[in-house]
Amino acid sequence: MEKISRTKIVDLLKRRDFGAMVNVKGWVRTRRGSKQVNFIALNDGSTINNVQIVVDLANFDEEMLKQITTGACISVNGELTESIGSGQAAEVQARGIEVLGTCDNTYPLQKKGHTMEFLREIAHLRPRTNTFGAVFRIRHNMAIAIHKFFHERGFFYFHTPIITASDCEGAGQMFQVTTKNLYDLKKDENGAIIYDDDFFGKQASLTVSGQLEGELAATALGAIYTFGPTFRAENSNTPRHLAEFWMIEPEVAFNDITDNMDLAEDFIKYCVQWALDNCYDDVKFLNDMFDKGLIERLQGVLKEEFVRLPYTEGIKILEEAVVKGHKFEFSVYWGVDLASEHERYLVEEHFKRPVILTDYPKEIKAFYMKQNEDGKTVRAMDVLFPKIGEIIGGSEREADYDKLMTRIQELGIPMKDMWWYLDTRKFGSCPHSGFGLGFERLLLFVTGMTNIRDVIPFPRTPRNAEF
């Protein structure tokens, strides 16, 4: 077969120079036809759309043709021609075919519908399906949009450590990192493990958040963002939780809570607009196949101003709903940490648009949040979205050294690990704010997928670390 430089299918389908000789390579999705002519649907991952290869069987070796099965990898030289069938404008009349990799009938992705549960069991092959091709192309595009958004606004991308000795959220659900022999641990007289001979000489864990280090950077560079893997050892087997996920955390000096809400709203709208502008084919496929309201929901988020609602008013709305007969699984009262069903009621049923909930009781929020004058609430903000619940959590940070110290002591947070964080409040403290966005939660919204395990290539969940 003569050497012609390869054209990606995404580019080939836009071409109109019919009669040109082209080369395409990819994986066979389907092959159908009669005794004279076969039609091969070929996909190379560059687009949701397949290119149709028209094969005149008389011109090809029968034994070679037998190898062209679903999943096989082939290279095709042929003439770009105008397509007579509907669906695409261009197709390729095959002049030469080379089988690069055969695929036998044990290939699990035969031409039929597969459940999401089954595809998770073969996560190493699922990117070859239309659905996961679409999801992972969108995932890439969302990452590009995030960097673009912050770069255009003068933020600096700051890399915070993945291995850390501090527990940012104070939740204690961290994965330990060690080189110690777990079968033979040295302990002191109280039974506590001695870490002197461990790699770092102290207990170390995988990070639950880059926020604290991000705050240090914001008080030097002004505006930063992190975007990296984050780990939570929560035993949460839900469609919204992963043990390993990616997080975006901007932190901005001199921003108050209102600036923080503005930034969060602009940021999410930018990402959603980017998906509609740059991934329309993939979004439309997911809309048509999985979630008929997806595009409408994405456009809806762009059109509306987000509601800004103090927690206390949110609780009143929920209590009124209960009085009117609405049944919640979890009870509602001032001081409760809202459940997903409460968040979704406010967004989907009451306001019918995204809600930013502010001014939470300090008891249910982290130690670093700025306290309001009422002594009961903090300047927290959670952005709540349809179908997801919380998509962003953030706050204005406590800039006052004494107030922060008092809160840390009240909560009994071990200070030996936090001295460096407190230095930012001792040496030129400034007002600052930030938030965290779980990347996979954003992807759930943009793709319309219903399970967070289906928007990350290889999900890590309790009792599951395959591939």
GROMACS .gro file of C-alpha atoms in nm, residues 179-345:
model
  167
  179THR     CA    1   0.775   0.326   5.308
  180LYS     CA    2   0.746   0.140   5.640
  181ASN     CA    3   0.703  -0.235   5.659
  182LEU     CA    4   0.340  -0.264   5.766
  183TYR     CA    5   0.398  -0.616   5.901
  184ASP     CA    6   0.657  -0.493   6.151
  185LEU     CA    7   0.573  -0.145   6.279
  186LYS     CA    8   0.786   0.017   6.549
  187LYS     CA    9   0.569   0.163   6.827
  188ASP     CA   10   0.639   0.366   7.141
  189GLU     CA   11   0.528   0.265   7.495
  190ASN     CA   12   0.181   0.417   7.431
  191GLY     CA   13   0.132   0.207   7.118
  192ALA     CA   14   0.173   0.503   6.880
  193ILE     CA   15   0.366   0.435   6.560
  194ILE     CA   16   0.719   0.579   6.549
  195TYR     CA   17   0.783   0.750   6.215
  196ASP     CA   18   1.153   0.833   6.268
  197ASP     CA   19   1.263   0.571   6.016
  198ASP     CA   20   0.990   0.651   5.762
  199PHE     CA   21   1.077   0.831   5.438
  200PHE     CA   22   0.970   1.179   5.558
  201GLY     CA   23   1.046   1.117   5.925
  202LYS     CA   24   0.684   1.191   6.014
  203GLN     CA   25   0.332   1.079   5.926
  204ALA     CA   26   0.250   1.186   5.569
  205SER     CA   27  -0.065   1.155   5.360
  206LEU     CA   28  -0.209   1.225   5.017
  207THR     CA   29  -0.360   1.572   4.996
  208VAL     CA   30  -0.730   1.638   5.049
  209SER     CA   31  -0.696   1.993   4.916
  210GLY     CA   32  -0.432   2.239   4.795
  211GLN     CA   33  -0.615   2.529   4.956
  212LEU     CA   34  -0.387   2.608   5.250
  213GLU     CA   35  -0.078   2.618   5.028
  214GLY     CA   36  -0.285   2.811   4.772
  215GLU     CA   37  -0.352   3.077   5.034
  216LEU     CA   38   0.023   3.118   5.087
  217ALA     CA   39   0.068   3.169   4.714
  218ALA     CA   40  -0.220   3.418   4.686
  219THR     CA   41  -0.061   3.635   4.954
  220ALA     CA   42   0.247   3.663   4.731
  221LEU     CA   43   0.130   3.634   4.369
  222GLY     CA   44  -0.213   3.793   4.417
  223ALA     CA   45  -0.432   3.547   4.228
  224ILE     CA   46  -0.355   3.178   4.182
  225TYR     CA   47  -0.535   2.856   4.100
  226THR     CA   48  -0.452   2.492   4.157
  227PHE     CA   49  -0.574   2.210   3.935
  228GLY     CA   50  -0.466   1.865   4.038
  229PRO     CA   51  -0.552   1.528   4.189
  230THR     CA   52  -0.705   1.515   4.536
  231PHE     CA   53  -0.769   1.218   4.763
  232ARG     CA   54  -1.040   1.146   5.020
  233ALA     CA   55  -1.053   0.821   5.213
  234GLU     CA   56  -1.426   0.853   5.276
  235ASN     CA   57  -1.616   0.528   5.267
  236SER     CA   58  -1.879   0.688   5.042
  237ASN     CA   59  -2.013   0.451   4.780
  238THR     CA   60  -2.239   0.704   4.609
  239PRO     CA   61  -2.279   0.823   4.248
  240ARG     CA   62  -2.123   1.157   4.357
  241HIS     CA   63  -1.807   1.048   4.541
  242LEU     CA   64  -1.462   0.929   4.431
  243ALA     CA   65  -1.157   0.851   4.643
  244GLU     CA   66  -0.933   1.012   4.378
  245PHE     CA   67  -1.062   1.313   4.189
  246TRP     CA   68  -0.937   1.640   4.042
  247MET     CA   69  -0.995   1.976   4.199
  248ILE     CA   70  -0.967   2.337   4.086
  249GLU     CA   71  -0.898   2.584   4.366
  250PRO     CA   72  -0.858   2.956   4.293
  251GLU     CA   73  -0.741   3.178   4.578
  252VAL     CA   74  -0.744   3.556   4.541
  253ALA     CA   75  -0.592   3.828   4.761
  254PHE     CA   76  -0.820   4.127   4.831
  255ASN     CA   77  -1.138   3.945   4.718
  256ASP     CA   78  -1.429   3.947   4.960
  257ILE     CA   79  -1.719   3.698   4.959
  258THR     CA   80  -1.910   3.893   4.690
  259ASP     CA   81  -1.608   3.897   4.457
  260ASN     CA   82  -1.573   3.525   4.526
  261MET     CA   83  -1.934   3.457   4.423
  262ASP     CA   84  -1.890   3.665   4.107
  263LEU     CA   85  -1.575   3.470   4.017
  264ALA     CA   86  -1.748   3.134   4.073
  265GLU     CA   87  -2.046   3.229   3.857
  266ASP     CA   88  -1.830   3.371   3.575
  267PHE     CA   89  -1.606   3.064   3.586
  268ILE     CA   90  -1.883   2.805   3.559
  269LYS     CA   91  -2.058   3.000   3.283
  270TYR     CA   92  -1.732   3.025   3.090
  271CYS     CA   93  -1.679   2.647   3.112
  272VAL     CA   94  -2.037   2.568   3.004
  273GLN     CA   95  -2.014   2.813   2.712
  274TRP     CA   96  -1.683   2.652   2.610
  275ALA     CA   97  -1.846   2.308   2.604
  276LEU     CA   98  -2.130   2.431   2.382
  277ASP     CA   99  -1.889   2.616   2.149
  278ASN     CA  100  -1.616   2.352   2.124
  279CYS     CA  101  -1.776   2.013   2.196
  280TYR     CA  102  -2.117   2.052   2.039
  281ASP     CA  103  -2.114   1.719   1.850
  282ASP     CA  104  -2.024   1.529   2.167
  283VAL     CA  105  -2.270   1.721   2.386
  284LYS     CA  106  -2.545   1.669   2.127
  285PHE     CA  107  -2.473   1.294   2.115
  286LEU     CA  108  -2.503   1.270   2.497
  287ASN     CA  109  -2.817   1.486   2.484
  288ASP     CA  110  -2.980   1.260   2.224
  289MET     CA  111  -2.871   0.927   2.374
  290PHE     CA  112  -2.881   0.984   2.753
  291ASP     CA  113  -3.032   1.306   2.871
  292LYS     CA  114  -3.280   1.477   2.643
  293GLY     CA  115  -3.274   1.795   2.854
  294LEU     CA  116  -2.895   1.837   2.862
  295ILE     CA  117  -2.847   2.116   2.607
  296GLU     CA  118  -3.149   2.304   2.740
  297ARG     CA  119  -3.007   2.282   3.094
  298LEU     CA  120  -2.664   2.405   2.984
  299GLN     CA  121  -2.816   2.698   2.796
  300GLY     CA  122  -3.041   2.769   3.097
  301VAL     CA  123  -2.739   2.813   3.326
  302LEU     CA  124  -2.592   3.070   3.087
  303LYS     CA  125  -2.911   3.274   3.063
  304GLU     CA  126  -2.990   3.310   3.433
  305GLU     CA  127  -2.824   3.505   3.709
  306PHE     CA  128  -2.752   3.266   3.996
  307VAL     CA  129  -2.970   3.324   4.304
  308ARG     CA  130  -2.774   3.443   4.610
  309LEU     CA  131  -2.942   3.313   4.920
  310PRO     CA  132  -2.840   3.329   5.288
  311TYR     CA  133  -2.850   2.988   5.457
  312THR     CA  134  -3.108   3.114   5.712
  313GLU     CA  135  -3.352   3.209   5.432
  314GLY     CA  136  -3.284   2.875   5.258
  315ILE     CA  137  -3.381   2.690   5.576
  316LYS     CA  138  -3.705   2.894   5.596
  317ILE     CA  139  -3.796   2.796   5.238
  318LEU     CA  140  -3.729   2.429   5.317
  319GLU     CA  141  -3.929   2.443   5.642
  320GLU     CA  142  -4.223   2.599   5.453
  321ALA     CA  143  -4.200   2.318   5.196
  322VAL     CA  144  -4.227   2.063   5.479
  323VAL     CA  145  -4.532   2.246   5.620
  324LYS     CA  146  -4.690   2.230   5.272
  325GLY     CA  147  -4.641   1.853   5.269
  326HIS     CA  148  -4.307   1.805   5.091
  327LYS     CA  149  -4.135   1.491   5.223
  328PHE     CA  150  -3.758   1.501   5.283
  329GLU     CA  151  -3.567   1.195   5.395
  330PHE     CA  152  -3.349   1.410   5.625
  331SER     CA  153  -3.501   1.663   5.863
  332VAL     CA  154  -3.459   2.038   5.819
  333TYR     CA  155  -3.369   2.283   6.099
  334TRP     CA  156  -3.134   2.578   6.146
  335GLY     CA  157  -2.786   2.437   6.198
  336VAL     CA  158  -2.827   2.127   5.981
  337ASP     CA  159  -2.568   2.055   5.711
  338LEU     CA  160  -2.794   2.044   5.406
  339ALA     CA  161  -2.833   1.711   5.230
  340SER     CA  162  -2.826   1.680   4.851
  341GLU     CA  163  -3.208   1.648   4.845
  342HIS     CA  164  -3.241   1.986   5.024
  343GLU     CA  165  -2.996   2.153   4.785
  344ARG     CA  166  -3.173   2.012   4.482
  345TYR     CA  167  -3.516   2.119   4.611
   0.00000   0.00000   0.00000
